mmCIF file of C-alpha atoms in Angstrom:
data_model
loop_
_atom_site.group_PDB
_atom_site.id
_atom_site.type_symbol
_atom_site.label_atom_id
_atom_site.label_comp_id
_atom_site.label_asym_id
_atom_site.label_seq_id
_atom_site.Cartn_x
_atom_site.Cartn_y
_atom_site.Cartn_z
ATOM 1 C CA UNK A 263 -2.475 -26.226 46.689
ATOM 2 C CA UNK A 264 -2.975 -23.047 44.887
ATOM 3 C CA UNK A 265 -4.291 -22.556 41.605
ATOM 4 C CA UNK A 266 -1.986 -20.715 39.383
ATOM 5 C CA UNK A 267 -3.440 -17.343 37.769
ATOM 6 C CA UNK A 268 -5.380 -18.117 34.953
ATOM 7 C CA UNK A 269 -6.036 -21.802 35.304
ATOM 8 C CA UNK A 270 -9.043 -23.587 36.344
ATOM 9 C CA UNK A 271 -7.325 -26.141 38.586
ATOM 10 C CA UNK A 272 -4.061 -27.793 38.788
ATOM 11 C CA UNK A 273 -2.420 -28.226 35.324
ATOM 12 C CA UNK A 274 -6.059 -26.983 33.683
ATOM 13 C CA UNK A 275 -6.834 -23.838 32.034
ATOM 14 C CA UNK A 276 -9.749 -21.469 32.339
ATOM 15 C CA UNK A 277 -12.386 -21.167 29.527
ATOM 16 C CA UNK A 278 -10.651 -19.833 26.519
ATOM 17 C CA UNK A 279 -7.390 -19.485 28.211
ATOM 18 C CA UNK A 280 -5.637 -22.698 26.509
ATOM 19 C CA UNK A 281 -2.905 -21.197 24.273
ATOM 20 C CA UNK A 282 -2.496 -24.557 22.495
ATOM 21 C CA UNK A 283 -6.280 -24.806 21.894
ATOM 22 C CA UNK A 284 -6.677 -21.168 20.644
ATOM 23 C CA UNK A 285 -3.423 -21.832 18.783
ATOM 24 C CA UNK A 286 -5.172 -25.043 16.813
ATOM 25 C CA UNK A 287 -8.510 -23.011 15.974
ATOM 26 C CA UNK A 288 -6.701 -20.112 14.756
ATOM 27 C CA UNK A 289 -4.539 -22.813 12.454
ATOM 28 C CA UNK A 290 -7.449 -24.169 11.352
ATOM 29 C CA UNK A 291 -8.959 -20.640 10.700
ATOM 30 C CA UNK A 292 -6.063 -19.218 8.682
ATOM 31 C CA UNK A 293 -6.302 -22.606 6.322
ATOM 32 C CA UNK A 294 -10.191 -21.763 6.102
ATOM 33 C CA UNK A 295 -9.794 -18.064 5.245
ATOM 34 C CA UNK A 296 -7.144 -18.403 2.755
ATOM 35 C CA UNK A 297 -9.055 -21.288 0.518
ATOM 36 C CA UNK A 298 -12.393 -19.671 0.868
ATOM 37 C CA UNK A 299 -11.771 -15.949 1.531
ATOM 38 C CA UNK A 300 -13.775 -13.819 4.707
ATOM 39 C CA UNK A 301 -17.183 -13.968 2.843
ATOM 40 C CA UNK A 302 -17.588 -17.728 1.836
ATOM 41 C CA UNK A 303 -15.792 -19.024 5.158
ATOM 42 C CA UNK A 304 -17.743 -19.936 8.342
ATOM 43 C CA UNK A 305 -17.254 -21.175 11.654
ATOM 44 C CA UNK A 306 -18.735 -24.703 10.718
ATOM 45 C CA UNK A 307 -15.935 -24.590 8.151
ATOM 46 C CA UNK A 308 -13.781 -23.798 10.940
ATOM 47 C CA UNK A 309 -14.637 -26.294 13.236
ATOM 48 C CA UNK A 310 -14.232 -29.409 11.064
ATOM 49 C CA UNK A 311 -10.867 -27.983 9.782
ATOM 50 C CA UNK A 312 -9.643 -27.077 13.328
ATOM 51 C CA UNK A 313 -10.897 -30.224 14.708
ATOM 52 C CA UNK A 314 -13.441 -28.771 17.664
ATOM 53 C CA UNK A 315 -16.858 -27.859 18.935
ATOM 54 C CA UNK A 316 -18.405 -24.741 17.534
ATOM 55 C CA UNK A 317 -18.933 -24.267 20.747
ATOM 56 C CA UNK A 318 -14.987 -24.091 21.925
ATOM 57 C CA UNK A 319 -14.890 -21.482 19.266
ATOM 58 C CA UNK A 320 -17.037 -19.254 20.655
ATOM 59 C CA UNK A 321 -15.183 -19.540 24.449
ATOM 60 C CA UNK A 322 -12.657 -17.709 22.217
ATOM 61 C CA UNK A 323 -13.837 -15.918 19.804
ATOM 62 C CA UNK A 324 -17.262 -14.111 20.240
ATOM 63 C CA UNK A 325 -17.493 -14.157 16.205
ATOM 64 C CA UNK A 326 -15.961 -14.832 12.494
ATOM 65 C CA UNK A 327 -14.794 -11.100 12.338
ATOM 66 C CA UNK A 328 -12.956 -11.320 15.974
ATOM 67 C CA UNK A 329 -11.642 -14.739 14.836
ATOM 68 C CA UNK A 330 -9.934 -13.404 11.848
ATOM 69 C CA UNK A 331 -8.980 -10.240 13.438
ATOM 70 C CA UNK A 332 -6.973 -12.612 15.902
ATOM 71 C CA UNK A 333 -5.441 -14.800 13.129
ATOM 72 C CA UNK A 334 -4.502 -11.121 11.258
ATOM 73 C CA UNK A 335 -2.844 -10.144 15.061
ATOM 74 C CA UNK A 336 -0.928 -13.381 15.078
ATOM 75 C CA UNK A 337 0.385 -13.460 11.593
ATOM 76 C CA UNK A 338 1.527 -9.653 12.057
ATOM 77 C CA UNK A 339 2.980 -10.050 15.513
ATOM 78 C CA UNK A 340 4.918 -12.774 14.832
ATOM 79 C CA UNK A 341 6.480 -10.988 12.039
ATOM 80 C CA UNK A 342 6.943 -7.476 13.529
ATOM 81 C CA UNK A 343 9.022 -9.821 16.913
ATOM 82 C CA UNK A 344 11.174 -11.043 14.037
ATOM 83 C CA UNK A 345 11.690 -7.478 12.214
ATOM 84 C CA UNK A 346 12.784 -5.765 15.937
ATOM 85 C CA UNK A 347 15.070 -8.861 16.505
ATOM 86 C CA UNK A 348 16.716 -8.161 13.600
ATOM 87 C CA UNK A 349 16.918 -4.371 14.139
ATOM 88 C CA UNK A 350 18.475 -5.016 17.781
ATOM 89 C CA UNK A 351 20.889 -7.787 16.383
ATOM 90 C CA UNK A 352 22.096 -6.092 13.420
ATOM 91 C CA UNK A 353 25.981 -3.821 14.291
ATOM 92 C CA UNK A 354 25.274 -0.849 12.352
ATOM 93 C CA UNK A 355 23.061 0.635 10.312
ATOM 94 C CA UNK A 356 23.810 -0.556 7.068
ATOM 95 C CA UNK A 357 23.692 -4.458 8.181
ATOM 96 C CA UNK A 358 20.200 -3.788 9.973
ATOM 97 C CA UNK A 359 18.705 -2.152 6.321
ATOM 98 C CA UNK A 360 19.768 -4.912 4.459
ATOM 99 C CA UNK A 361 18.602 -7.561 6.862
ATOM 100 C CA UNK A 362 15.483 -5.496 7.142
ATOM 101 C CA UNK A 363 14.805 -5.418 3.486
ATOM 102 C CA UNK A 364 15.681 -9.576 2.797
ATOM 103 C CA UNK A 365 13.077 -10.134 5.969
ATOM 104 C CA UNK A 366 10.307 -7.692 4.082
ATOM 105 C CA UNK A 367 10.902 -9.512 0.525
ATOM 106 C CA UNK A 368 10.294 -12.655 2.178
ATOM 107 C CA UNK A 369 7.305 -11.485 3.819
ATOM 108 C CA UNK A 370 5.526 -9.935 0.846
ATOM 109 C CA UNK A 371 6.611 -13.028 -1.110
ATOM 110 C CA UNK A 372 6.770 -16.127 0.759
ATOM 111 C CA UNK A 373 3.973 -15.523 3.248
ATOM 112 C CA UNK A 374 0.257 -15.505 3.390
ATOM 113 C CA UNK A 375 0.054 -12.154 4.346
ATOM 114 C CA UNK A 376 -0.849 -10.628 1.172
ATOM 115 C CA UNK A 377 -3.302 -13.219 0.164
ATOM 116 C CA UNK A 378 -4.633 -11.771 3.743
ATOM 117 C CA UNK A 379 -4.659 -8.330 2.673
ATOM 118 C CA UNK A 380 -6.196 -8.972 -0.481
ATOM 119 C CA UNK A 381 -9.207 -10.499 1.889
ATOM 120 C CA UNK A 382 -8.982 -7.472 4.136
ATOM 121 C CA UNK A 383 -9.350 -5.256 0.832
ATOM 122 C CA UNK A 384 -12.114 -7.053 0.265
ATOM 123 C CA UNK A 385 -14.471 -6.534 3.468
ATOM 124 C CA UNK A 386 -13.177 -2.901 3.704
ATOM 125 C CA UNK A 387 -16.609 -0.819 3.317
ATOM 126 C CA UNK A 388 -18.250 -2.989 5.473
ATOM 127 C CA UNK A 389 -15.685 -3.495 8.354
ATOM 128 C CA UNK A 390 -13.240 -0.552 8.590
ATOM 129 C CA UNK A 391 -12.656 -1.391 11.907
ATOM 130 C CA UNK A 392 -11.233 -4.774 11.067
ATOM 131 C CA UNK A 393 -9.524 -3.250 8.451
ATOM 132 C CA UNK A 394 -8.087 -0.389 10.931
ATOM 133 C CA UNK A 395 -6.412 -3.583 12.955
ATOM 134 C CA UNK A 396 -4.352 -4.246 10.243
ATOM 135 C CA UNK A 397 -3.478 -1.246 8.374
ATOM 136 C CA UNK A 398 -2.742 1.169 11.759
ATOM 137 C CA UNK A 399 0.616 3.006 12.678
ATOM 138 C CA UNK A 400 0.838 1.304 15.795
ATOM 139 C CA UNK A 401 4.022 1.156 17.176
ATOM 140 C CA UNK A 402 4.091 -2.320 15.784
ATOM 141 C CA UNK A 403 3.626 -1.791 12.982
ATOM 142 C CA UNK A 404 6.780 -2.769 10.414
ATOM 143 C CA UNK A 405 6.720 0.622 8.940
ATOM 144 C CA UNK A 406 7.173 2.297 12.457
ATOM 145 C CA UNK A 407 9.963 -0.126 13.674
ATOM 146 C CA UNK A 408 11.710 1.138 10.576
ATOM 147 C CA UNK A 409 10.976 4.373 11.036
ATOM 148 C CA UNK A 410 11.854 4.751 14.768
ATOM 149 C CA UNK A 411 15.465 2.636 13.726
ATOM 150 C CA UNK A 412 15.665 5.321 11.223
ATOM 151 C CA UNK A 413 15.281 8.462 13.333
ATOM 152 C CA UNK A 414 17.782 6.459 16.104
ATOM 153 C CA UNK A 415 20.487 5.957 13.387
ATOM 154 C CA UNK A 416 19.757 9.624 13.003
ATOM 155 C CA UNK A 417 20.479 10.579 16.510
ATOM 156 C CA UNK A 418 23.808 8.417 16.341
ATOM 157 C CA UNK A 419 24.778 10.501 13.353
ATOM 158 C CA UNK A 420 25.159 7.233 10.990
ATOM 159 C CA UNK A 421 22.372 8.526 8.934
ATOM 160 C CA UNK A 422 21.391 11.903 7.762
ATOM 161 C CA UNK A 423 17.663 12.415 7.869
ATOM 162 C CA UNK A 424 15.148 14.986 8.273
ATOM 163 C CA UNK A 425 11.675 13.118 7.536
ATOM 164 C CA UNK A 426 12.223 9.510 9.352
ATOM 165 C CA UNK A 427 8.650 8.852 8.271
ATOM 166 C CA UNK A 428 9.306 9.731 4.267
ATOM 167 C CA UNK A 429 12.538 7.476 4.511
ATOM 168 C CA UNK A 430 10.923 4.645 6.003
ATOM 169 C CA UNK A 431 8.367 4.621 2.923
ATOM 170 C CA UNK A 432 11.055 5.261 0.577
ATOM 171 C CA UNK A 433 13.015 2.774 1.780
ATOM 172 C CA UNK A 434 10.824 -0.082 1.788
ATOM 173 C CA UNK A 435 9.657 1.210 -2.116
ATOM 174 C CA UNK A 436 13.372 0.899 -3.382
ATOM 175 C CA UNK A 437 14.194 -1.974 -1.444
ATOM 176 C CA UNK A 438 11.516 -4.060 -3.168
ATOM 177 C CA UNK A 439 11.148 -2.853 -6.307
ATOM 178 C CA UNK A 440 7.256 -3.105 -6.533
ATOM 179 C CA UNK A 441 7.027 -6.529 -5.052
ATOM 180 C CA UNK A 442 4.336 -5.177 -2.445
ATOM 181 C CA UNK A 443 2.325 -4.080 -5.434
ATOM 182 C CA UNK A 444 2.986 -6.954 -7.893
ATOM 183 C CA UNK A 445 2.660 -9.421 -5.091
ATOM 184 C CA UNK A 446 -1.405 -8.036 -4.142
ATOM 185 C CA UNK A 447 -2.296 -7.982 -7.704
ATOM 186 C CA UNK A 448 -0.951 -11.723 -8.369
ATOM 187 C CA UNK A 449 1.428 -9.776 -10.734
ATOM 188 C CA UNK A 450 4.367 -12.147 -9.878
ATOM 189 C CA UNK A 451 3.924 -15.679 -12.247
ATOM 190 C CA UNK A 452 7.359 -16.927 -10.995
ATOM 191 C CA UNK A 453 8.995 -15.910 -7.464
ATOM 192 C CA UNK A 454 12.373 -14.067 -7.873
ATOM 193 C CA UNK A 455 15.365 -16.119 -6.288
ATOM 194 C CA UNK A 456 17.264 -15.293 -3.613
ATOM 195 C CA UNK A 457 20.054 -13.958 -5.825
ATOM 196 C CA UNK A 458 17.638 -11.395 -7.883
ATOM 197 C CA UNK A 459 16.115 -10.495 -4.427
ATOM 198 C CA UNK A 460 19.224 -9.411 -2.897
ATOM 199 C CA UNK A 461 20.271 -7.667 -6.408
ATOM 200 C CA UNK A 462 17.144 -5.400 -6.080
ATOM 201 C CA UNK A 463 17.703 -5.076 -1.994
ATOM 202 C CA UNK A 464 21.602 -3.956 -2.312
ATOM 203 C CA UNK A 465 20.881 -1.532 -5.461
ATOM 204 C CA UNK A 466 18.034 0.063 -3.111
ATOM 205 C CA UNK A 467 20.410 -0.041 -0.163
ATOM 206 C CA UNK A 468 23.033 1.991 -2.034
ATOM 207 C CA UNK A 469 20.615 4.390 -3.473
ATOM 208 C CA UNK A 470 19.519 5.348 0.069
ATOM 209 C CA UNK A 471 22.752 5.432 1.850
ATOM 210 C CA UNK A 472 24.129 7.474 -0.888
ATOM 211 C CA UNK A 473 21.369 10.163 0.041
ATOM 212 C CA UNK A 474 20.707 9.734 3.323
ATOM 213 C CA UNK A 475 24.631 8.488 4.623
ATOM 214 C CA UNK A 476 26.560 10.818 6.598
ATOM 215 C CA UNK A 477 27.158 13.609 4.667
ATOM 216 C CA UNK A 478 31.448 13.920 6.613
ATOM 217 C CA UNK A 479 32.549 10.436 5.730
ATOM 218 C CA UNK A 480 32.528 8.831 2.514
ATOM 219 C CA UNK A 481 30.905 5.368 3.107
ATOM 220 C CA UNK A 482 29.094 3.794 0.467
ATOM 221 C CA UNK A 483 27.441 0.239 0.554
#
């Protein structure tokens, strides 16, 4: 019988190809990192909260930095599939801003993301290139997804844009209202509801369709 791609015989995987195991150490990890922080975590922590060998970890992760780098590519690619789902779902421009803008309040509020950054912040002199993982324009990236739907709506005429990149930025600063900022700081001592949230999101919505909408129709949020 063959042995699929990958595996290390039938229904096995090879060395640090187990997608369930990596998932559990990376769990683990992420519970590690955001009690402790990067500095005051280590991979013995890791092991008793994941549950395995420090040995397994390092079949998948050569160290802590490439371990948390991981758990930071996870976290943000998980996020970034759900932001382009909701671009491609969304039936016109409008709809995919506002759905956009809910999905990023959620993110900045309800995840561990920032907590992340704030560790990230932390370690940035002495690992840039960690840092660089994170904070890149990669076409990933949820600034970029917004940008390129930006510069599309563009071409479609349903938006009226020269500098896709400055309304991206601008977009995602009225849209929020300085929950990025007040979020990294621990400025926010009770979480908005849903209602406030989608206050702030529709007033930014307006204010950017009102300056970047068509300028030969008259629609208006």
């Amino acid at each position: 019988m063959a042995v699929p791609e990958g595996c290390g015989g039938v229904g096995r995987f090879a060395a640090g190809a187990d997608p369930v195991k990596r998932g559990q150490i990376l769990d683990g990890a992420k519970r590690v990192f955001m009690k402790l922080g990067y500095d005051a975590a280590s991979m013995n922590d890791v092991t008793r909260e994941a549950g395995v060998s420090k040995g397994t970890i390092y079949v998948y992760f050569q160290s802590k930095e490439d371990l948390f780098g991981a758990l930071v590519e996870r976290e943000k690619s998980a996020f970034d599939a759900a932001i382009r789902q909701i671009l491609a779902e969304s039936a016109n421009v409008e709809e995919g801003l506002r759905r956009y803008a809910l999905a990023h309040a959620h993110f900045i509020l309800d995840t561990e993301m920032i907590p992340t950054m704030r560790i990230l912040m932390g370690v940035l002199d002495r690992m840039p290139a960690l840092c660089q993982r994170f904070f890149a324009s990669s076409p990933t990236n949820i600034k970029v997804l917004l940008q390129d739907y930006i510069a599309a709506a563009h071409e479609k005429g349903e938006l009226d844009v020269e500098d896709s990149d400055l309304a991206a930025r601008q977009f995602i600063d009225m849209s929020t209202a300085g929950y990025f900022k007040k979020r990294l700081f621990n400025d926010i001592p009770v979480r908005p509801d849903d209602k406030e949230i989608g206050r702030v999101v529709d007033s930014g919505l307006r204010m950017f369709m009102n300056f970047y909408g068509p300028k030969n129709t008259d629609a208006r949020v």
